[in-house]
Coordinates of N, CA and C and ligand atoms in Angstrom, one line a residue:
X1 N 36.0 -5.8 4.5 CA 35.2 -6.9 3.7 C 34.0 -6.9 3.1
X2 N 33.8 -6.4 2.6 CA 32.0 -6.0 2.4 C 31.2 -6.7 1.3
X3 N 31.2 -7.9 1.3 CA 30.2 -8.0 -0.3 C 28.7 -8.6 0.3
X4 N 28.3 -7.3 -0.8 CA 26.5 -7.7 0.0 C 25.6 -7.4 -2.3
X5 N 25.0 -7.6 -1.8 CA 23.0 -7.2 -2.8 C 22.2 -6.2 -2.3
X6 N 22.7 -5.3 -3.8 CA 20.8 -5.4 -3.6 C 20.6 -4.9 -4.1
X7 N 18.9 -5.1 -3.9 CA 18.3 -5.8 -4.7 C 16.5 -4.9 -4.5
X8 N 15.3 -4.7 -5.7 CA 14.7 -4.4 -5.3 C 13.6 -4.2 -6.7
X9 N 11.7 -3.9 -6.7 CA 11.8 -3.2 -7.9 C 12.2 -2.2 -8.9
X10 N 12.1 -2.3 -9.7 CA 12.3 -0.8 -10.8 C 12.1 0.6 -10.3
X11 N 12.5 1.5 -9.9 CA 12.4 2.8 -8.8 C 12.2 2.6 -7.7
X12 N 12.6 1.5 -7.1 CA 12.2 1.9 -5.6 C 13.4 2.4 -5.0
X13 N 14.0 2.7 -5.9 CA 15.7 4.2 -5.2 C 16.8 2.9 -5.0
X14 N 17.3 2.4 -5.8 CA 18.1 0.6 -5.5 C 19.5 2.3 -6.2
X15 N 19.4 2.8 -7.0 CA 20.5 3.5 -7.6 C 21.4 4.5 -6.9
X16 N 19.8 5.0 -6.1 CA 20.6 6.5 -4.9 C 20.8 5.7 -3.3
X17 N 20.5 4.9 -3.2 CA 20.9 4.0 -2.1 C 21.9 4.0 -2.0
X18 N 22.1 2.7 -3.8 CA 23.6 1.8 -3.2 C 24.5 3.2 -3.3
X19 N 24.4 4.3 -4.1 CA 26.3 5.5 -3.9 C 26.3 5.4 -2.6
X20 N 25.6 5.9 -1.5 CA 25.1 5.7 -0.3 C 25.3 4.9 0.6
X21 N 25.2 4.1 0.1 CA 25.9 2.7 0.5 C 27.1 2.5 1.0
X22 N 27.6 2.6 -0.8 CA 29.0 2.5 -1.4 C 30.1 3.4 -0.2
X23 N 29.6 5.2 -0.4 CA 30.5 5.4 0.3 C 30.4 5.8 1.2
X24 N 29.9 5.1 2.2 CA 29.9 4.8 3.6 C 30.2 3.9 3.8
X25 N 30.5 2.6 3.1 CA 31.4 1.7 3.3 C 32.9 0.9 2.5
X26 N 32.7 2.2 2.0 CA 34.2 2.2 1.4 C 34.1 0.5 0.4
X27 N 33.2 0.8 -0.7 CA 33.0 -0.6 -1.6 C 32.3 0.9 -2.7
X28 N 33.1 -0.4 -3.9 CA 32.6 -0.2 -5.2 C 31.3 -0.6 -5.3
X29 N 30.3 0.1 -5.6 CA 29.3 0.2 -6.1 C 29.0 0.0 -7.8
X30 N 28.7 -1.8 -8.2 CA 28.8 -2.2 -9.8 C 26.8 -2.1 -9.5
X31 N 27.2 -1.3 -10.7 CA 25.1 -1.6 -11.1 C 25.8 -1.9 -12.9
X32 N 24.9 -3.4 -12.8 CA 25.1 -3.8 -14.5 C 23.9 -2.7 -15.2
X33 N 22.7 -1.7 -14.3 CA 22.7 -1.3 -15.5 C 22.8 -0.1 -15.8
X34 N 23.8 0.8 -15.7 CA 24.9 2.0 -15.6 C 26.2 1.8 -16.2
X35 N 26.4 -0.5 -16.6 CA 27.7 -0.2 -17.1 C 26.8 -0.5 -18.5
X36 N 25.5 -1.5 -18.3 CA 25.4 -1.6 -19.8 C 24.7 0.2 -20.9
X37 N 24.1 0.9 -19.6 CA 24.0 2.0 -20.0 C 24.6 2.9 -20.9
X38 N 26.0 2.9 -19.7 CA 27.6 3.4 -20.2 C 27.7 3.1 -21.5
X39 N 27.9 1.6 -21.8 CA 27.6 0.7 -23.2 C 27.7 1.4 -24.3
X40 N 26.3 2.1 -24.0 CA 25.1 1.8 -25.0 C 25.6 3.7 -25.3
X41 N 25.3 4.3 -24.4 CA 26.1 5.6 -24.8 C 27.1 6.0 -25.8
X42 N 27.9 4.8 -25.3 CA 29.5 5.2 -26.2 C 29.4 4.0 -27.3
X43 N 28.1 3.5 -27.8 CA 28.5 2.7 -28.8 C 29.5 1.6 -28.7
X44 N 29.8 0.6 -27.5 CA 31.2 0.4 -27.7 C 30.0 -1.0 -28.3
X45 N 30.7 -2.7 -29.0 CA 30.2 -4.0 -29.3 C 29.3 -3.8 -28.3
X46 N 29.2 -4.2 -26.8 CA 28.7 -4.5 -26.1 C 26.6 -3.7 -25.9
X47 N 27.1 -2.3 -25.8 CA 26.1 -0.9 -26.5 C 25.0 -1.6 -27.7
X48 N 26.0 -1.7 -28.8 CA 25.3 -1.9 -30.0 C 24.2 -2.9 -29.3
X49 N 25.2 -4.7 -28.5 CA 24.7 -5.7 -29.0 C 23.0 -5.7 -28.3
X50 N 23.6 -5.1 -27.1 CA 22.2 -4.6 -26.0 C 21.4 -3.3 -25.6
X51 N 21.4 -2.8 -26.8 CA 20.9 -1.9 -27.0 C 19.3 -1.8 -26.7
X52 N 19.0 -2.9 -27.6 CA 17.5 -3.0 -28.3 C 16.9 -3.5 -26.8
X53 N 17.6 -4.5 -26.3 CA 17.4 -5.3 -25.2 C 16.6 -4.2 -23.9
X54 N 17.6 -3.8 -23.8 CA 17.7 -2.4 -22.7 C 16.1 -1.8 -22.5
X55 N 16.4 -1.0 -24.4 CA 15.2 -0.1 -24.6 C 13.6 -0.5 -23.9
X56 N 13.9 -1.8 -24.5 CA 11.8 -2.5 -24.8 C 12.0 -3.2 -22.6
X57 N 13.2 -3.1 -21.7 CA 12.8 -3.0 -20.7 C 13.5 -5.1 -20.5
X58 N 13.3 -5.6 -20.7 CA 13.8 -6.8 -21.4 C 15.0 -7.3 -19.9
X59 N 15.7 -8.8 -20.3 CA 16.8 -8.6 -19.4 C 17.7 -8.7 -20.8
X60 N 18.9 -8.3 -20.4 CA 19.8 -9.1 -21.3 C 19.9 -10.1 -21.0
X61 N 20.9 -11.5 -22.4 CA 20.7 -12.5 -21.9 C 22.2 -13.3 -20.7
X62 N 21.8 -13.8 -19.8 CA 22.5 -14.1 -18.6 C 24.0 -14.1 -19.3
X63 N 24.1 -14.8 -20.1 CA 25.4 -14.8 -20.4 C 26.5 -13.3 -20.8
X64 N 26.0 -12.8 -21.2 CA 26.6 -11.5 -21.5 C 26.9 -11.0 -20.1
X65 N 25.5 -11.4 -19.1 CA 25.4 -10.0 -18.3 C 26.6 -11.0 -17.0
X66 N 26.5 -12.5 -16.9 CA 28.2 -13.5 -16.2 C 29.0 -13.0 -16.6
X67 N 29.5 -12.4 -18.1 CA 30.5 -12.0 -18.5 C 31.6 -10.5 -17.7
X68 N 29.9 -9.8 -18.2 CA 30.6 -8.5 -18.0 C 30.7 -8.5 -16.3
X69 N 30.3 -9.6 -15.0 CA 30.6 -8.9 -13.9 C 31.8 -9.7 -13.4
X70 N 32.3 -10.6 -14.4 CA 32.8 -11.2 -13.7 C 33.9 -10.5 -14.1
X71 N 34.0 -10.0 -15.1 CA 35.2 -8.9 -15.7 C 35.2 -7.7 -14.4
X72 N 33.6 -7.5 -14.1 CA 33.9 -6.3 -13.0 C 34.8 -6.6 -11.9
X73 N 34.4 -8.0 -11.2 CA 34.7 -7.9 -9.7 C 36.0 -8.5 -9.8
X74 N 36.9 -8.6 -11.1 CA 38.0 -8.6 -10.9 C 39.1 -7.8 -10.7
X75 N 38.3 -6.2 -11.3 CA 39.4 -5.1 -10.8 C 39.8 -4.7 -10.2
X76 N 40.8 -4.6 -9.7 CA 41.8 -4.4 -7.9 C 40.6 -3.8 -6.4
X77 N 39.6 -2.7 -7.5 CA 38.3 -1.8 -6.0 C 38.1 -3.1 -6.0
X78 N 37.1 -3.7 -6.9 CA 36.4 -4.7 -5.8 C 37.2 -6.0 -4.8
X79 N 38.2 -6.1 -5.1 CA 39.0 -7.4 -4.7 C 38.7 -7.3 -3.2
X80 N 38.5 -6.1 -2.2 CA 37.8 -6.5 -1.0 C 36.6 -6.0 -1.0
X81 N 35.2 -6.0 -1.4 CA 34.4 -5.7 -1.2 C 33.7 -5.3 -2.4
X82 N 32.0 -5.0 -2.3 CA 31.4 -4.5 -3.4 C 30.2 -4.7 -2.7
X83 N 29.3 -3.7 -3.9 CA 27.6 -3.2 -3.7 C 27.6 -4.2 -5.5
X84 N 26.6 -4.9 -5.5 CA 26.8 -5.8 -7.0 C 24.6 -5.0 -6.6
X85 N 24.3 -3.8 -7.8 CA 23.4 -3.1 -7.8 C 22.7 -4.2 -9.3
X86 N 21.5 -4.6 -8.9 CA 20.6 -5.1 -10.2 C 21.5 -6.2 -10.8
X87 N 22.3 -6.8 -10.1 CA 22.4 -8.2 -9.8 C 23.1 -9.4 -9.0
X88 N 22.6 -10.4 -9.1 CA 22.1 -11.0 -9.9 C 20.7 -10.8 -9.6
X89 N 20.1 -11.1 -10.9 CA 18.4 -11.0 -11.4 C 17.8 -12.6 -11.7
X90 N 18.5 -13.2 -11.7 CA 17.6 -14.6 -12.8 C 18.7 -15.3 -11.7
X91 N 17.8 -16.7 -12.0 CA 18.3 -18.0 -10.0 C 19.4 -18.1 -11.0
X92 N 19.5 -18.1 -12.3 CA 20.9 -18.9 -13.5 C 21.9 -17.8 -12.9
X93 N 22.2 -16.8 -12.8 CA 22.5 -15.2 -12.2 C 22.5 -15.8 -11.0
X94 N 21.7 -15.5 -10.7 CA 22.8 -15.9 -8.8 C 23.1 -17.6 -8.1
X95 N 23.3 -18.3 -9.2 CA 24.3 -19.6 -9.6 C 25.5 -19.5 -9.7
X96 N 25.5 -18.7 -11.6 CA 26.6 -17.7 -11.1 C 27.4 -17.6 -10.1
X97 N 26.8 -16.5 -10.3 CA 27.6 -15.8 -9.3 C 27.8 -16.0 -8.0
X98 N 27.4 -17.5 -7.3 CA 27.4 -18.4 -5.9 C 28.8 -19.2 -6.8
X99 N 28.9 -19.5 -7.7 CA 29.5 -20.5 -7.9 C 30.7 -19.1 -8.2
X100 N 31.1 -18.5 -9.0 CA 32.0 -17.3 -9.2 C 33.1 -17.1 -7.5
X101 N 32.0 -16.7 -6.8 CA 32.7 -16.3 -5.5 C 33.2 -17.3 -4.5
X102 N 32.2 -18.7 -5.1 CA 32.8 -20.2 -4.3 C 34.4 -20.2 -4.6
X103 N 34.8 -19.8 -6.0 CA 36.2 -20.6 -6.9 C 37.2 -18.6 -6.6
X104 N 36.5 -17.9 -5.3 CA 37.5 -17.4 -5.0 C 37.7 -17.4 -3.4
X105 N 37.4 -18.4 -3.3 CA 37.0 -18.9 -1.5 C 36.3 -17.3 -1.0
X106 N 34.9 -16.8 -1.6 CA 34.5 -15.3 -1.1 C 32.4 -16.1 -0.9
X107 N 32.3 -15.2 0.1 CA 31.3 -15.0 -0.1 C 30.5 -13.5 0.9
X108 N 29.2 -14.2 0.6 CA 28.0 -12.7 -0.1 C 28.0 -12.5 1.8
X109 N 27.4 -11.5 2.8 CA 27.6 -10.9 3.4 C 25.9 -10.8 4.1
X110 N 25.6 -9.9 3.3 CA 24.0 -9.5 3.0 C 23.6 -8.5 1.7
X111 N 22.0 -9.1 1.8 CA 21.0 -9.2 0.1 C 19.9 -8.1 1.7
X112 N 20.7 -6.6 0.4 CA 19.6 -5.5 0.8 C 18.2 -5.6 -0.2
X113 N 16.8 -6.2 0.6 CA 16.0 -5.8 -0.2 C 15.4 -4.3 0.1
X114 N 15.4 -3.6 -1.4 CA 14.6 -2.9 -1.0 C 12.5 -2.9 -0.6
X115 N 11.4 -2.4 -0.4 CA 11.0 -2.8 -0.3 C 9.9 -1.3 -1.0
X116 N 9.3 -1.2 -2.0 CA 8.4 -0.7 -2.3 C 7.3 -0.7 -3.3
X117 N 6.1 0.6 -3.1 CA 4.3 -0.1 -3.3 C 5.0 0.6 -4.7
X118 N 4.2 -0.5 -5.6 CA 4.0 -0.3 -7.2 C 3.0 0.8 -7.8
X119 N 2.8 1.5 -7.0 CA 2.1 2.6 -7.4 C 3.1 3.5 -7.3
X120 N 3.7 4.1 -6.1 CA 4.6 5.3 -5.3 C 5.6 4.6 -6.9
X121 N 6.0 3.8 -7.5 CA 7.6 3.4 -8.4 C 7.0 4.1 -9.5
X122 N 5.3 4.1 -9.8 CA 5.1 4.6 -11.2 C 5.8 6.0 -11.3
X123 N 5.2 6.9 -10.0 CA 5.3 7.9 -10.3 C 6.3 8.5 -9.8
X124 N 7.4 7.7 -9.2 CA 8.4 8.2 -9.4 C 9.7 8.0 -10.3
X125 N 9.1 6.5 -11.2 CA 9.4 6.4 -12.7 C 9.5 7.4 -14.0
X126 N 8.0 7.9 -13.4 CA 7.5 9.2 -14.5 C 8.1 10.2 -14.4
X127 N 8.8 10.6 -13.2 CA 9.3 11.6 -12.8 C 10.9 11.5 -12.9
X128 N 11.1 10.1 -13.2 CA 12.7 10.6 -13.5 C 12.6 10.0 -15.5
X129 N 11.7 10.0 -15.7 CA 11.6 9.6 -17.1 C 11.9 11.7 -18.0
X130 N 11.7 11.9 -17.0 CA 10.8 13.5 -17.3 C 12.2 14.2 -17.1
X131 N 13.7 13.9 -15.2 CA 14.3 14.4 -15.6 C 15.9 14.0 -16.4
X132 N 15.8 12.8 -16.6 CA 17.0 12.1 -17.1 C 16.1 10.7 -18.5
X133 N 15.4 11.1 -18.9 CA 14.6 10.8 -19.6 C 16.4 10.1 -20.6
X134 N 15.6 8.8 -19.7 CA 16.0 7.5 -19.7 C 15.0 6.8 -20.4
X135 N 15.6 6.0 -22.2 CA 14.7 5.7 -23.1 C 13.7 4.2 -22.4
X136 N 14.0 3.3 -21.3 CA 13.0 2.4 -20.9 C 12.4 3.1 -19.8
X137 N 12.0 4.4 -19.7 CA 11.2 5.1 -18.6 C 10.0 5.3 -19.1
X138 N 9.6 5.0 -21.0 CA 8.6 5.4 -20.8 C 7.3 4.6 -20.6
X139 N 5.6 4.5 -20.0 CA 5.2 4.1 -19.4 C 5.2 2.5 -19.8
X140 N 4.7 1.9 -20.8 CA 5.1 0.7 -21.1 C 6.4 0.0 -20.8
X141 N 6.9 0.5 -20.8 CA 8.8 0.3 -20.6 C 8.7 -0.3 -19.3
X142 N 8.2 1.3 -18.5 CA 7.9 0.3 -17.2 C 7.4 -0.7 -16.6
X143 N 5.9 -0.7 -17.3 CA 5.2 -1.6 -16.6 C 5.8 -3.3 -16.9
X144 N 6.3 -3.2 -18.4 CA 7.3 -4.2 -18.6 C 8.5 -5.0 -17.5
X145 N 8.8 -2.9 -17.2 CA 9.6 -4.1 -16.3 C 9.5 -4.7 -15.3
X146 N 8.5 -4.1 -14.4 CA 8.2 -4.2 -13.1 C 7.0 -5.8 -13.8
X147 N 6.9 -6.2 -14.4 CA 6.6 -7.8 -14.8 C 7.2 -8.5 -14.9
X148 N 8.4 -8.0 -15.5 CA 10.0 -9.1 -15.9 C 10.3 -9.4 -14.8
X149 N 10.5 -8.0 -14.2 CA 11.2 -8.4 -12.3 C 10.4 -8.9 -11.3
X150 N 9.2 -9.0 -11.6 CA 8.6 -9.9 -10.4 C 8.7 -11.8 -10.9
X151 N 8.2 -11.7 -12.7 CA 8.7 -13.1 -12.9 C 9.8 -13.7 -12.7
X152 N 11.4 -12.7 -13.5 CA 12.1 -13.3 -13.2 C 12.7 -13.1 -11.7
X153 N 13.1 -12.1 -11.0 CA 13.8 -11.6 -9.7 C 13.0 -12.1 -8.9
X154 N 11.8 -11.2 -8.2 CA 11.2 -12.1 -7.4 C 11.6 -13.3 -6.4
X155 N 11.6 -14.1 -7.3 CA 12.0 -15.4 -6.9 C 13.3 -15.8 -5.8
X156 N 14.2 -14.8 -6.4 CA 15.5 -14.6 -5.8 C 15.9 -14.5 -4.7
X157 N 14.3 -13.4 -4.3 CA 15.2 -12.9 -2.5 C 14.4 -14.4 -1.2
X158 N 13.4 -15.3 -2.1 CA 12.8 -16.2 -1.5 C 14.3 -17.2 -1.1
X159 N 14.9 -17.2 -2.5 CA 16.3 -17.6 -2.1 C 17.6 -17.6 -0.6
X160 N 18.1 -15.7 -1.1 CA 19.0 -15.3 -0.4 C 17.8 -15.2 1.6
X161 N 17.2 -15.4 1.5 CA 15.6 -15.2 2.2 C 16.1 -16.2 3.2
X162 N 16.0 -18.1 2.6 CA 16.6 -18.9 2.9 C 18.1 -19.5 3.3
X163 N 18.6 -18.7 2.6 CA 20.1 -18.1 3.1 C 20.3 -17.8 4.4
X164 N 19.5 -16.7 4.6 CA 19.5 -15.9 6.2 C 20.1 -14.4 5.8
X165 N 20.4 -14.0 4.5 CA 21.2 -13.4 4.1 C 20.4 -11.8 4.1
X166 N 18.9 -12.3 3.8 CA 17.7 -11.1 3.1 C 18.0 -10.1 4.6
X167 N 18.2 -8.3 4.2 CA 17.9 -7.6 5.4 C 16.6 -6.6 4.2
X168 N 15.6 -7.1 4.6 CA 14.8 -6.5 4.2 C 14.3 -4.4 4.4
X169 N 14.4 -3.6 3.8 CA 13.7 -2.0 4.1 C 12.9 -2.2 3.5
X170 N 12.0 -1.1 4.3 CA 11.7 -0.1 3.6 C 11.9 0.7 2.7
X171 N 11.6 1.0 2.0 CA 12.1 1.8 0.5 C 11.1 3.4 0.3
X172 N 10.4 3.2 1.2 CA 9.5 4.6 0.9 C 9.7 5.9 2.0
X173 N 9.7 7.3 1.5 CA 9.8 8.3 2.3 C 11.3 8.4 1.7
X174 N 11.9 9.2 2.5 CA 12.9 10.7 2.5 C 13.9 9.4 2.2
X175 N 14.5 10.2 1.0 CA 16.2 9.7 0.7 C 17.0 8.7 2.2
X176 N 16.8 10.2 2.6 CA 17.7 10.3 4.0 C 17.4 9.0 5.3
X177 N 16.5 9.3 5.1 CA 15.7 8.4 6.3 C 15.9 6.6 5.7
X178 N 15.7 6.1 4.1 CA 16.3 5.1 3.7 C 17.3 4.7 3.3
X179 N 18.3 5.5 4.0 CA 19.8 5.1 3.6 C 20.2 4.9 5.7
X180 N 19.2 5.7 6.2 CA 19.5 5.1 7.5 C 19.1 4.3 8.3
X181 N 17.8 3.6 7.0 CA 17.1 2.4 7.8 C 18.6 1.5 7.5
X182 N 18.7 1.4 6.0 CA 19.7 0.1 5.9 C 21.0 0.4 6.9
X183 N 20.9 1.4 7.6 CA 22.7 1.5 7.9 C 22.5 1.0 9.7
X184 N 21.3 1.3 10.2 CA 20.5 0.4 11.3 C 20.8 -0.9 10.6
X185 N 19.6 -1.7 9.9 CA 19.1 -2.8 9.8 C 21.3 -3.4 9.5
X186 N 21.5 -3.0 8.6 CA 23.1 -3.3 8.7 C 23.6 -3.6 9.9
X187 N 23.9 -2.7 10.9 CA 24.9 -2.8 11.8 C 24.2 -3.4 13.0
X188 N 22.7 -4.3 12.3 CA 22.4 -5.4 13.8 C 22.9 -6.4 12.8
X189 N 23.6 -6.7 11.8 CA 24.6 -7.8 11.9 C 26.0 -7.9 11.6
X190 N 25.9 -6.8 12.2 CA 27.9 -6.2 12.8 C 28.3 -5.7 11.8
X191 N 27.4 -5.0 10.3 CA 28.3 -4.8 9.5 C 28.3 -3.2 8.9
X192 N 29.3 -2.5 9.7 CA 28.6 -1.2 10.2 C 30.1 -0.2 8.7
X193 N 29.9 0.7 9.1 CA 30.3 1.6 8.0 C 32.1 2.1 8.7
X194 N 32.5 2.4 7.1 CA 33.9 2.4 7.6 C 34.1 4.2 8.5
X195 N 35.0 3.8 9.7 CA 34.8 4.7 10.0 C 34.3 4.9 11.3
X196 N 33.5 3.6 11.7 CA 33.1 3.6 13.0 C 33.2 1.7 13.1
X197 N 34.5 1.0 12.4 CA 35.3 -0.4 12.9 C 35.9 0.1 14.3
X198 N 36.1 -1.0 14.8 CA 37.6 -1.0 15.5 C 38.3 -2.0 15.0
X199 N 39.2 -0.9 14.3 CA 40.7 -1.3 13.9 C 41.5 -2.5 14.7
X200 N 41.1 -2.2 15.5 CA 41.8 -3.4 16.7 C 41.7 -4.8 16.2
X201 N 40.2 -4.9 16.6 CA 39.3 -6.1 16.4 C 40.2 -6.7 14.6
X202 N 40.3 -5.3 13.7 CA 40.0 -6.4 12.7 C 41.8 -6.1 12.5
Ligands
ADP1 P1 16.1 -0.3 -13.1 O1 16.3 1.4 -12.7 O2 14.8 -0.8 -13.5 O3 16.4 -1.0 -11.6 P2 18.8 -1.1 -13.9 O4 19.4 0.3 -14.1 O5 19.2 -1.9 -13.0 O6 17.5 -0.9 -14.2 O7 19.1 -1.4 -15.0 C1 18.0 -2.0 -16.5 C2 18.2 -2.7 -17.1 O8 19.6 -3.2 -17.7 C3 16.8 -3.0 -17.5 O9 16.2 -3.9 -17.5 C4 17.9 -4.4 -18.1 O10 17.6 -4.4 -19.6 C5 19.6 -4.7 -18.2 N1 20.3 -4.7 -16.7 C6 20.5 -4.7 -15.9 N2 21.1 -5.3 -15.2 C7 20.5 -6.8 -15.5 C8 21.0 -8.3 -15.4 N3 21.9 -8.7 -14.1 N4 20.3 -9.2 -16.4 C9 20.2 -8.7 -16.9 N5 19.9 -7.3 -17.6 C10 19.9 -6.9 -17.0

């Protein structure tokens, strides 16, 4: 039962690392950004409601995001653990998640923070825009998202640090190296991948 978050500035490689972590630890990768993009692509009512916001790099209102996460965490695959990727992003979302997990008698085990340099990030994101054509990867939107992150999301890091949950990992360098750093940092906290667990203890 591994319940974790991954946080980091736009372009720090959260998505890439999230999918590696989740396959290694046998938990679902729940990316609010992916869920919003999927809804936008499929032109669902939610997608239509959030498209302009997501494209401009602003945050979707907390009420909508919290409801989406509540529903997603009710699905079977999330019962025994999850990695939330891109949520919570505001203090209000932190409080909401606290109450949601409390009400289920669950708690977080770790918050992985990917730390990365701003210049490196801009070059990564510009590259991703060319490769994937994300509408929110224009240079203006990237800058805007970085500002929004600094203002809204970086205060969360302190909250989780104070709770002793923060696992800081250098997000620069090769994707495999970063993945190894994350695994090593989690192992120090006794969180180990599926297959390396001593089942006799569990
Ligand atoms: P990034 O690559 O910038 O980290 P994400 O894929 O996590 O992007 O999110 C893309 C966009 O989806 C955000 O800029 C925002 O508009 C919306 N979004 C994702 N997660 C949240 C959230 N927790 N709260 C509000 N908006 C969100």
